C-alpha positions as semicolon CSV with decimal commas, in nm:
position;residue;x (nm);y (nm);z (nm)
1;M;13,241;11,221;8,411
2;R;13,349;11,026;8,719
3;H;13,602;10,822;8,524
4;E;13,739;11,131;8,358
5;H;13,787;11,289;8,706
6;E;13,963;10,986;8,832
7;G;14,186;10,989;8,530
8;E;14,283;11,347;8,589
9;Q;14,366;11,268;8,952
10;V;14,586;10,983;8,844
11;T;14,769;11,192;8,589
12;A;14,819;11,478;8,847
13;M;14,953;11,218;9,094
14;L;15,190;11,078;8,835
15;R;15,326;11,430;8,766
16;M;15,376;11,495;9,129
17;L;15,557;11,171;9,201
18;R;15,793;11,212;8,897
19;K;15,925;11,529;9,065
20;V;16,018;11,347;9,378
21;C;16,374;11,223;9,414
22;F;16,272;10,863;9,516
23;F;16,054;10,813;9,205
24;K;16,270;10,981;8,937
25;A;16,451;10,653;8,874
26;L;16,116;10,472;8,804
27;T;15,943;10,456;8,471
28;P;15,581;10,588;8,430
29;R;15,465;10,226;8,411
30;E;15,625;10,146;8,754
31;I;15,474;10,452;8,911
32;N;15,134;10,370;8,773
33;Q;15,183;10,010;8,920
34;I;15,246;10,176;9,262
35;L;14,933;10,405;9,222
36;A;14,727;10,100;9,121
37;I;14,798;9,916;9,450
38;A;14,806;10,225;9,685
39;R;14,520;10,364;9,887
40;L;14,489;10,725;9,999
41;R;14,456;10,803;10,368
42;R;14,415;11,137;10,530
43;Y;14,539;11,222;10,880
44;K;14,465;11,532;11,089
45;T;14,731;11,720;11,284
46;G;14,833;11,517;11,579
47;A;14,680;11,193;11,457
48;A;14,876;10,877;11,513
49;V;14,970;10,683;11,194
50;F;15,102;10,392;11,401
51;M;15,255;10,341;11,742
52;K;15,575;10,164;11,843
53;E;15,524;9,785;11,889
54;D;15,226;9,780;11,656
55;I;15,229;9,490;11,418
56;G;15,349;9,628;11,083
57;S;15,102;9,586;10,802
58;H;15,150;9,879;10,556
59;F;15,415;10,077;10,372
60;F;15,359;10,455;10,354
61;I;15,452;10,734;10,107
62;V;15,386;11,093;10,198
63;K;15,174;11,261;9,934
64;C;15,154;11,592;10,121
65;G;15,189;11,720;10,475
66;R;15,454;11,628;10,734
67;I;15,502;11,323;10,954
68;K;15,717;11,277;11,269
69;I;15,899;10,954;11,328
70;F;15,984;10,923;11,703
71;T;16,012;10,710;12,011
72;A;15,947;10,777;12,377
73;I;16,238;10,771;12,618
74;G;16,096;10,727;12,962
75;A;15,791;10,916;13,075
76;E;15,889;11,269;12,972
77;K;16,149;11,250;12,694
78;K;16,112;11,180;12,317
79;K;16,364;11,113;12,047
80;T;16,263;11,229;11,709
81;F;16,422;11,044;11,420
82;A;16,297;11,255;11,132
83;Y;16,035;11,476;10,997
84;L;15,906;11,340;10,665
85;K;15,785;11,553;10,376
86;K;15,629;11,491;10,041
87;G;15,783;11,189;9,853
88;D;15,944;11,043;10,168
89;F;15,847;10,685;10,258
90;F;15,830;10,497;10,591
91;G;15,709;10,183;10,754
92;E;15,940;9,946;10,555
93;M;16,147;9,799;10,837
94;S;15,871;9,590;11,006
95;L;15,768;9,465;10,662
96;L;16,118;9,366;10,557
97;G;16,263;9,232;10,875
98;G;16,096;9,285;11,215
99;K;15,728;9,223;11,270
100;V;15,654;9,517;11,503
101;R;15,712;9,896;11,449
102;S;16,034;10,013;11,602
103;A;15,908;10,374;11,632
104;S;15,590;10,575;11,627
105;A;15,453;10,791;11,346
106;E;15,234;11,106;11,391
107;A;15,102;11,371;11,159
108;V;15,270;11,711;11,242
109;E;15,029;11,880;11,017
110;D;14,725;11,766;10,806
111;S;14,872;11,498;10,581
112;E;14,780;11,261;10,295
113;L;14,956;10,922;10,263
114;L;14,969;10,667;9,996
115;V;14,933;10,330;10,178
116;I;15,039;9,993;10,041
117;S;14,958;9,660;10,206
118;K;15,234;9,431;10,317
119;K;15,136;9,174;10,055
120;N;15,140;9,428;9,766
121;F;15,468;9,581;9,900
122;K;15,639;9,249;9,878
123;A;15,504;9,177;9,540
124;L;15,625;9,524;9,420
125;I;15,978;9,440;9,542
126;R;15,972;9,114;9,342
127;Q;15,822;9,264;9,028
128;S;16,010;9,596;9,002
129;P;16,392;9,582;9,025
130;D;16,421;9,965;8,985
131;F;16,193;10,016;9,284
132;T;16,389;9,756;9,491
133;L;16,721;9,915;9,405
134;K;16,604;10,266;9,487
135;L;16,464;10,136;9,817
136;L;16,801;9,971;9,904
137;Y;16,995;10,294;9,806
138;T;16,771;10,497;10,030
139;L;16,796;10,259;10,319
140;A;17,175;10,252;10,290
141;D;17,178;10,630;10,292
142;R;16,968;10,635;10,600
143;L;17,189;10,395;10,774
144;N;17,501;10,599;10,694
145;R;17,326;10,914;10,842
146;S;17,224;10,719;11,148
147;D;17,581;10,612;11,203
148;K;17,680;10,973;11,184
149;E;17,420;11,074;11,432
150;I;17,535;10,810;11,682
151;E;17,891;10,933;11,639
152;S;17,767;11,293;11,710
153;M;17,595;11,172;12,025
154;L;17,903;10,995;12,151
155;F;18,165;11,241;12,076
156;H;18,009;11,592;12,050
157;N;17,889;11,815;12,337
158;I;17,547;11,964;12,343
159;L;17,656;12,264;12,145
160;G;17,798;12,062;11,857
161;R;17,480;11,836;11,858
162;L;17,252;12,143;11,845
163;A;17,442;12,288;11,560
164;G;17,426;11,953;11,369
165;A;17,047;11,934;11,450
166;I;16,983;12,269;11,311
167;M;17,164;12,181;10,979
168;A;16,986;11,850;10,952
169;L;16,638;11,986;11,023
170;A;16,696;12,276;10,785
171;G;16,755;12,015;10,512
172;N;16,455;11,810;10,609
173;K;16,234;12,129;10,589
174;S;16,364;12,182;10,239
175;A;16,549;12,496;10,319
176;A;16,829;12,573;10,080
177;L;17,156;12,555;10,268
178;K;17,414;12,782;10,107
179;T;17,788;12,775;10,145
180;A;18,008;13,075;10,249
181;G;17,915;13,406;10,103
182;Q;17,543;13,354;10,126
183;T;17,351;13,676;10,099
184;N;17,019;13,575;10,249
185;P;17,027;13,433;10,600
186;L;16,861;13,081;10,640
187;R;16,533;13,114;10,832
188;M;16,301;12,844;10,953
189;S;16,020;12,798;11,197
190;L;16,149;12,566;11,471
191;N;16,050;12,542;11,840
192;Q;16,274;12,430;12,112
193;N;16,063;12,113;12,184
194;E;16,127;11,995;11,826
195;L;16,496;12,047;11,861
196;A;16,509;11,867;12,207
197;E;16,312;11,573;12,070
198;Y;16,536;11,559;11,756
199;M;16,844;11,550;11,987
200;G;16,697;11,301;12,233
201;T;16,738;11,544;12,529
202;T;16,518;11,782;12,724
203;R;16,434;12,153;12,657
204;V;16,651;12,312;12,926
205;P;17,002;12,223;12,792
206;V;16,871;12,308;12,437
207;C;16,763;12,653;12,553
208;R;17,102;12,712;12,708
209;A;17,282;12,604;12,397
210;I;17,055;12,831;12,184
211;N;17,151;13,125;12,404
212;T;17,515;13,045;12,368
213;L;17,495;13,041;11,989
214;K;17,299;13,363;11,996
215;R;17,562;13,536;12,206
216;S;17,834;13,404;11,972
217;G;17,648;13,565;11,672
218;V;17,589;13,228;11,506
219;I;17,212;13,225;11,514
220;D;16,925;13,443;11,609
221;Y;16,606;13,298;11,770
222;K;16,285;13,487;11,839
223;R;15,942;13,358;11,901
224;G;15,990;13,013;11,731
225;E;16,178;13,145;11,428
226;L;16,550;13,053;11,403
227;T;16,785;13,244;11,170
228;V;17,136;13,118;11,085
229;L;17,362;13,422;11,081
230;D;17,693;13,247;11,025
231;M;17,678;12,916;10,837
232;D;18,055;12,861;10,838
233;K;18,072;12,886;11,219
234;L;17,764;12,673;11,261
235;R;17,923;12,408;11,039
236;S;18,251;12,425;11,233
237;I;18,074;12,384;11,572
238;S;17,878;12,083;11,434
239;G;18,202;11,925;11,323
240;N;18,091;11,890;10,962
241;S;18,345;11,988;10,690
242;A;18,064;12,036;10,442
243;V;17,696;12,109;10,442
244;R;17,479;11,811;10,330
245;T;17,115;11,861;10,262
246;P;16,952;11,531;10,350
247;R;16,763;11,377;10,065
248;S;16,603;11,131;10,296
249;P;16,545;11,108;10,675
250;V;16,787;10,973;10,927
251;H;16,707;10,621;11,052
252;A;16,531;10,338;10,878
253;H;16,174;10,398;10,973
254;A;15,960;10,147;11,169
């Protein structure tokens, strides 16, 4: 009975991973290869997965829950690089290049992670060309998005950065961004601290910018719930000519 139960768990995991963008290009054999070398770890809300400057020893895939990748800026300020959801991976950078983590990772809600050791991760890269190509494509996409974020921080004012952050976080939360003519406003739970950390600033200027967007009729914000009322105007303020729903997080992660 125990072996039957384990077999059912593996089958269910295989079905789940096949629905995730990163794994769609892999064959069932390659996914089974990943499952064979991965270990499941559970993290409670607020638990640290690893800290910046830790020695990198594992690669992580989010099975369920939500993980925040961030770094501290001084004593009071944080910069959030991404919120990771089911199917996203992280921890690759210190295994591929650097030896220490470039950022910290923390469970924002109860989460389960598939964990692969550094040795097995490198073996997987050598043995599975499809996995390696998908990894490279995703890293290139993250680098491109990171470049755009740097450009935004250099050339956009706080209002433009806030508009861009709202759009990016909406995508990371799997909200369906719609083009002009949308009938249902986009809603998401989002507190001001999350926005401030994502933008690498403090809560006060974010609060002021939110009030400006509210007065302009672009968004509504009440008790931690943000509603986008005018997507076209939000897009224009952010400086984006088109809405992009991020398939993977900004920044190559730790």
